Coordinates of C-alpha atoms in Angstrom, one line a residue:
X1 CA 28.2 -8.3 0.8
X2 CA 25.1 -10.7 -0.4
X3 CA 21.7 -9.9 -1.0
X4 CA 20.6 -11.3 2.3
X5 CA 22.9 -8.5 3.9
X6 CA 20.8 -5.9 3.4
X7 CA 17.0 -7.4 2.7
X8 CA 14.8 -10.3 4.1
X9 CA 12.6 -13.2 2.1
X10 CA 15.1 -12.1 -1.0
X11 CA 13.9 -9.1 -1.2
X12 CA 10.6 -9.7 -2.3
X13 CA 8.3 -6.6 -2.8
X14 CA 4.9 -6.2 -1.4
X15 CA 2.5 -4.1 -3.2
X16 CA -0.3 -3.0 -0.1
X17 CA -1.8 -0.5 -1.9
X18 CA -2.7 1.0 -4.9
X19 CA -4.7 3.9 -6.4
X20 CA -3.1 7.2 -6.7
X21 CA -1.8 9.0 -9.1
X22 CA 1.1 10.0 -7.9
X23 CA 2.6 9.1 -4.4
X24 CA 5.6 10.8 -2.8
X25 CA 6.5 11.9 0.5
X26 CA 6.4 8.5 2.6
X27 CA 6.6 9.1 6.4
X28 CA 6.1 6.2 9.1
X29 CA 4.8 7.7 12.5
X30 CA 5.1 5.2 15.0
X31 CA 3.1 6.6 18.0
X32 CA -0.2 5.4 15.6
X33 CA 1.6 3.0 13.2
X34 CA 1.0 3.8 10.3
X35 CA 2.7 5.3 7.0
X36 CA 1.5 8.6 5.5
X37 CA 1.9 9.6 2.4
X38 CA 0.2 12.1 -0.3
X39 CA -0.8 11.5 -3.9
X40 CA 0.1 15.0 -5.1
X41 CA -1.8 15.5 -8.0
X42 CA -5.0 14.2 -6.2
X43 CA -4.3 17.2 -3.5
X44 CA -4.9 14.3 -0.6
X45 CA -2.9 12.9 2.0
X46 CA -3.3 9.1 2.8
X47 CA -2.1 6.5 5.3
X48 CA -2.0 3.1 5.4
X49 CA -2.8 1.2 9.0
X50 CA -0.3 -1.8 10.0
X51 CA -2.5 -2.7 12.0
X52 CA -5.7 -3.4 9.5
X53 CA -3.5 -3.2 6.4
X54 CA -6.1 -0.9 5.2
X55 CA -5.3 2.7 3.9
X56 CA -7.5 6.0 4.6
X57 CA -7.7 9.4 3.3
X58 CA -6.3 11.3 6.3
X59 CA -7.0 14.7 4.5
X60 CA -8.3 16.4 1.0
X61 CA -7.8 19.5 -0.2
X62 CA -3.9 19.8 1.3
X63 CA -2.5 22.2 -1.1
X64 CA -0.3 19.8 -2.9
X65 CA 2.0 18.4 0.0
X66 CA 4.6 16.5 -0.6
X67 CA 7.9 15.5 1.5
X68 CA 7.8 15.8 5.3
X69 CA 9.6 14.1 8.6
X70 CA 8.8 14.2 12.7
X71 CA 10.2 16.5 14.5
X72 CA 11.5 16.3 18.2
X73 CA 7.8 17.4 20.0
X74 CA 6.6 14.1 17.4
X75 CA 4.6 16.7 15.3
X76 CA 4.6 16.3 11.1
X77 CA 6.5 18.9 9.9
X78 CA 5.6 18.9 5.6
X79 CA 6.3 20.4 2.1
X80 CA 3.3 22.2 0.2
X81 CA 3.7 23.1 -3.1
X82 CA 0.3 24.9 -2.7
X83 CA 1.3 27.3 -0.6
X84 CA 4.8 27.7 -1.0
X85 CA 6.3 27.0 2.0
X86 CA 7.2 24.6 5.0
X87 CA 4.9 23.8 7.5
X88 CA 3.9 21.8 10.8
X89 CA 0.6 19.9 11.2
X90 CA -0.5 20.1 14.9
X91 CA -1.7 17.3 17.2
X92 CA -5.0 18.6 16.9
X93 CA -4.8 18.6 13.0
X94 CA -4.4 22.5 12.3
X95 CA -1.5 24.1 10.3
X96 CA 1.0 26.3 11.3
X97 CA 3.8 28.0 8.7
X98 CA 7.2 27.4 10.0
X99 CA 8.9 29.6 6.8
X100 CA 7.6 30.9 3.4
X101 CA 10.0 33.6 2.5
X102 CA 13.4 34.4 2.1
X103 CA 14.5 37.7 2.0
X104 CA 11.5 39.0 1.2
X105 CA 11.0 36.4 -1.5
X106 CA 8.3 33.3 -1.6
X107 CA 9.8 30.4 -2.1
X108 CA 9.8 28.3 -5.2
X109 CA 7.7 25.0 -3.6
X110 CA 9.7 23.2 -0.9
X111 CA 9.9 19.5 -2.0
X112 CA 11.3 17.5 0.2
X113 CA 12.8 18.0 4.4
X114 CA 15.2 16.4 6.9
X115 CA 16.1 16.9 10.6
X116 CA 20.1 17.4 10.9
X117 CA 21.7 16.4 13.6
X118 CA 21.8 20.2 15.3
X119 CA 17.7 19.9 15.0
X120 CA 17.4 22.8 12.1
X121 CA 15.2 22.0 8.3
X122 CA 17.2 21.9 5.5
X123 CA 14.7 21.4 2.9
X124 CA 14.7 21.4 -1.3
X125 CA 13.0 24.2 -3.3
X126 CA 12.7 23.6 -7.1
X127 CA 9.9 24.8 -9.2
X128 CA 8.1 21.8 -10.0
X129 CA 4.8 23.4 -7.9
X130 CA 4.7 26.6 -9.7
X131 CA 5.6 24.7 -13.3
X132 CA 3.1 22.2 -13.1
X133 CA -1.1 23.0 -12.2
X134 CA -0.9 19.6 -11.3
X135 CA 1.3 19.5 -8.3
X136 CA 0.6 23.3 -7.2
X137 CA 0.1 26.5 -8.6
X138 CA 1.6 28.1 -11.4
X139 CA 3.8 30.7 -11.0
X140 CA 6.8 32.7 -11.0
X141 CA 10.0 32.3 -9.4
X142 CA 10.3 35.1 -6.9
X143 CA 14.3 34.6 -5.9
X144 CA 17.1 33.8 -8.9
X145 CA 17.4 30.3 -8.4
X146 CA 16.3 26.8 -7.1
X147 CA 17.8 26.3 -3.0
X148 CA 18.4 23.8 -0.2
X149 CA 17.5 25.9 2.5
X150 CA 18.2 25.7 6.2
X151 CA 16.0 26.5 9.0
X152 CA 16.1 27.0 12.5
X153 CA 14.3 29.3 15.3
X154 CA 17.5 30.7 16.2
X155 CA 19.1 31.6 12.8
X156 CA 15.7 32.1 10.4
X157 CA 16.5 31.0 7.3
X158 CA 19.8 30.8 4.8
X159 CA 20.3 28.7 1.5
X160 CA 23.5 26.5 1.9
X161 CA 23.3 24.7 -1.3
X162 CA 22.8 26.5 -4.7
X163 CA 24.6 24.8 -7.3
X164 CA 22.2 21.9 -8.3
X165 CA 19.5 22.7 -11.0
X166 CA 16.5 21.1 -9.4
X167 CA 17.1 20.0 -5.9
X168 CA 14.8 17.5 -4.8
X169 CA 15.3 14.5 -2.4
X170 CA 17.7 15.1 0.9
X171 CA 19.4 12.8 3.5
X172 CA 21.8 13.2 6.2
X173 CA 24.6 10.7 6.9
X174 CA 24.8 8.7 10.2
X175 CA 26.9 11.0 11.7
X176 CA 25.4 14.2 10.2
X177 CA 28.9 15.3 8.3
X178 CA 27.6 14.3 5.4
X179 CA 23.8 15.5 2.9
X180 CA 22.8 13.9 0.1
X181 CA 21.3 15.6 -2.2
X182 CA 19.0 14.6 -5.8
X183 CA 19.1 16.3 -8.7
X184 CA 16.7 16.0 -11.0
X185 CA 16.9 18.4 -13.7
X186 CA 16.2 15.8 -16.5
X187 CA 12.9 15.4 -15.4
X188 CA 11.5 18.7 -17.2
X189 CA 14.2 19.2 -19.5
X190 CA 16.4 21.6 -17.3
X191 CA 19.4 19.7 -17.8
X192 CA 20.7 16.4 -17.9
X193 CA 20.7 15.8 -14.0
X194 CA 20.1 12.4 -13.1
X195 CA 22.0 12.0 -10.0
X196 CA 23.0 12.7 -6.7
X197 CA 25.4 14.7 -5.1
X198 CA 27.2 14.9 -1.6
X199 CA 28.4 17.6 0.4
X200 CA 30.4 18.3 3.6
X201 CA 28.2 19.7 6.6
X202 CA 30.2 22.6 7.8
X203 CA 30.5 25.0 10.3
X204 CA 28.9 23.3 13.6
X205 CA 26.0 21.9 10.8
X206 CA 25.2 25.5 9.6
X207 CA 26.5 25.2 6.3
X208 CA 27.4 22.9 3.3
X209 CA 30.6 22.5 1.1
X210 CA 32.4 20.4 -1.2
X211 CA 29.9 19.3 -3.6
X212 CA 30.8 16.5 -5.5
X213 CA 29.1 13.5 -7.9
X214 CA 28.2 10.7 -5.6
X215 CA 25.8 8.1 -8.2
X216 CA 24.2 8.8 -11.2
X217 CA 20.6 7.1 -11.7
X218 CA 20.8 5.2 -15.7
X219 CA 16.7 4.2 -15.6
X220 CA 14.5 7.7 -14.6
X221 CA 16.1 10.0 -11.9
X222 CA 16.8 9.7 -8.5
X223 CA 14.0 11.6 -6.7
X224 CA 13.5 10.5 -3.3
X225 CA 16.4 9.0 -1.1
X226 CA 16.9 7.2 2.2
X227 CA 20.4 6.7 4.5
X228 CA 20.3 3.8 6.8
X229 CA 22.3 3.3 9.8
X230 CA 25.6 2.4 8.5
X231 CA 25.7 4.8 6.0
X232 CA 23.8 3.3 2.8
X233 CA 21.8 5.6 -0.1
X234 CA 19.0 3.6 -0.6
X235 CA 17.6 6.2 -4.1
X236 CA 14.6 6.0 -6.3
X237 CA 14.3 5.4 -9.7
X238 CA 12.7 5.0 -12.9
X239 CA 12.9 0.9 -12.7
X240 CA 13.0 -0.1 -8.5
X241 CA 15.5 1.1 -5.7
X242 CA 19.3 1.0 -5.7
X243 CA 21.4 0.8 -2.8
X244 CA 25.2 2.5 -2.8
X245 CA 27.8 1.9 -0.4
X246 CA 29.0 5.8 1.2
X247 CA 31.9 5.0 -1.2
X248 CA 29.4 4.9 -4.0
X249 CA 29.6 1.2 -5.1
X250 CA 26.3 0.1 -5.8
X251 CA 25.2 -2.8 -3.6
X252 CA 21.8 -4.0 -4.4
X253 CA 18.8 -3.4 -7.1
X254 CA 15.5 -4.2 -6.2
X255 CA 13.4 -3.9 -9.2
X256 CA 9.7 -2.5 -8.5
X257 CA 6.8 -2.6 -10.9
X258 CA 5.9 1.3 -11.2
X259 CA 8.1 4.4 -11.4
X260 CA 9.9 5.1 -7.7
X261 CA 9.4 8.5 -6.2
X262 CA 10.6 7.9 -2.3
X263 CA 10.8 5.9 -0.1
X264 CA 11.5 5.6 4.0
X265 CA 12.3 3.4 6.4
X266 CA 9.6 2.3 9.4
X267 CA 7.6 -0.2 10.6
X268 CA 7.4 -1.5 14.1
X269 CA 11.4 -2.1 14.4
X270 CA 12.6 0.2 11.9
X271 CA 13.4 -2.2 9.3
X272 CA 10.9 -2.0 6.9
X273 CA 11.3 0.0 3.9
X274 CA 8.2 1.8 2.3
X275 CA 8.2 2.5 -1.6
X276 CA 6.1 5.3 -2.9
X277 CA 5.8 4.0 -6.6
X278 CA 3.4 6.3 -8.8
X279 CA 0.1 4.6 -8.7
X280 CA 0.8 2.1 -5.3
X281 CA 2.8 1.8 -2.3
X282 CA 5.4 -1.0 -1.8
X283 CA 7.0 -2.9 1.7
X284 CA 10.3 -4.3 1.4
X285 CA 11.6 -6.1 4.7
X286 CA 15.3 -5.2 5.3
X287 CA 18.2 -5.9 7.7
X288 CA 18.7 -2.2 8.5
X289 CA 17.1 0.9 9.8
X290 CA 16.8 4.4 9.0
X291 CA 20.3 6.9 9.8
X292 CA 18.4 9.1 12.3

């Protein structure tokens, strides 16, 4: 496989914006066109406009969001730190909690979300919101651990994975029989993870099994990932964006100027790939589209 397999114009990455402090959470929502996105420690959310290639401050004073994804009704479903749980923004721009507690427990500060294929949440809940005043709160872990949690209306809410230190970044495979799953443990001394791990999607998509090392991250951590449509992890890092084949053969580097922290896939035909990079956010033009 080349280069020009997997990215357009070599690769070449477009800064078109900058400002923040810290972006993560990239989200393209196609029924306006543009690509959302929060700069955590400056509590706003922003979006950049395809259109006018000019980026707005969609709303201040969000309680520290962070990762988020559509759902079926087209609706932003999002992770606050602030507030400790997953919720939905509503067409007409209010909030509505979709889960804060687990058996009687808040959560930690949900990180990071994705849609499997049997339409429940599974979403990451380190500490980093109630460790850090600058992405949240601080406080104190309520439950005796740090969860990837599933949710649905029918079954509430259940942790299926619980033995990475700092779950953070999620992805499903193609065919939804596979998550990826970040852990970043290294990045306030917890341990030395710097990687991501896989896992088998059990029991008609209720569950998870089978962990295993997938790639480790050398440069930073991996933080934010993305799957495209055959099956490629497309992960953040300290020094750009690596690609990995599902046999974990790394494919590509693209080196980007700033820190990654996530990344998506959007744009008018799905193929290109948005870079939140600490201060800015980045285009890359690709060959490939998003898993689902």
């Amino acid at each position: 496989m080349t280069r020009a397999d997997l990215v357009q114009d070599d690769g070449r990455v477009d800064r078109l914006w900058t400002g923040a402090t810290w972006s993560e959470g990239p989200l393209w929502i196609p029924t306006t066109r543009r690509l959302r996105w929060s700069d955590i420690p400056g509590d706003r959310i922003l979006e950049w406009d395809s259109a006018s290639d000019t980026t707005i401050v969609h709303r201040e004073g969000v309680e520290f969001t962070n990762g988020r994804v559509l759902d079926a009704d087209g609706a932003v479903v999002q992770c606050s730190h602030g507030r400790r749980r997953l919720e939905r923004e509503l067409p007409d721009g209010s909030l509505e909690e979709i889960v804060a507690q687990w058996e009687g427990k808040r959560l930690n500060s949900p990180n990071d979300v994705a849609i499997a294929p049997d339409g429940s949440y599974w979403f990451s809940d380190p500490d980093y919101g109630i460790r850090q005043a600058h992405e949240g709160h601080l406080g104190e872990r309520e439950y005796d651990g740090r969860f990837v949690f599933r949710w649905s209306a029918a079954d509430g809410i259940r942790p299926v994975i619980t033995d990475i230190v700092q779950p953070n970044g999620l992805a499903f495979s193609p065919d939804g029989s596979t998550v990826y799953v970040t852990d970043t443990a290294i990045g306030l001394d917890d341990g030395p993870g710097h990687w991501i791990r896989a896992y088998d999607v059990v029991d008609a998509g209720a569950g998870a099994e089978n962990g295993r090392h997938f790639a480790t991250i050398d440069d930073g951590m991996p933080d934010g990932i993305a799957v495209d449509e055959r099956g490629r992890v497309w992960s953040s890092a300290g020094d750009g964006v690596h690609v990995f084949d599902p046999d974990a053969t790394e494919l590509l580097f693209l080196p980007v100027p700033e820190p990654v922290a996530n990344l998506c896939f959007g744009g008018d035909d799905g193929t290109d790939l948005f870079i939140t990079a600490t201060t800015s956010l980045y285009r890359v033009r690709t060959t490939t589209r998003a898993a689902i």
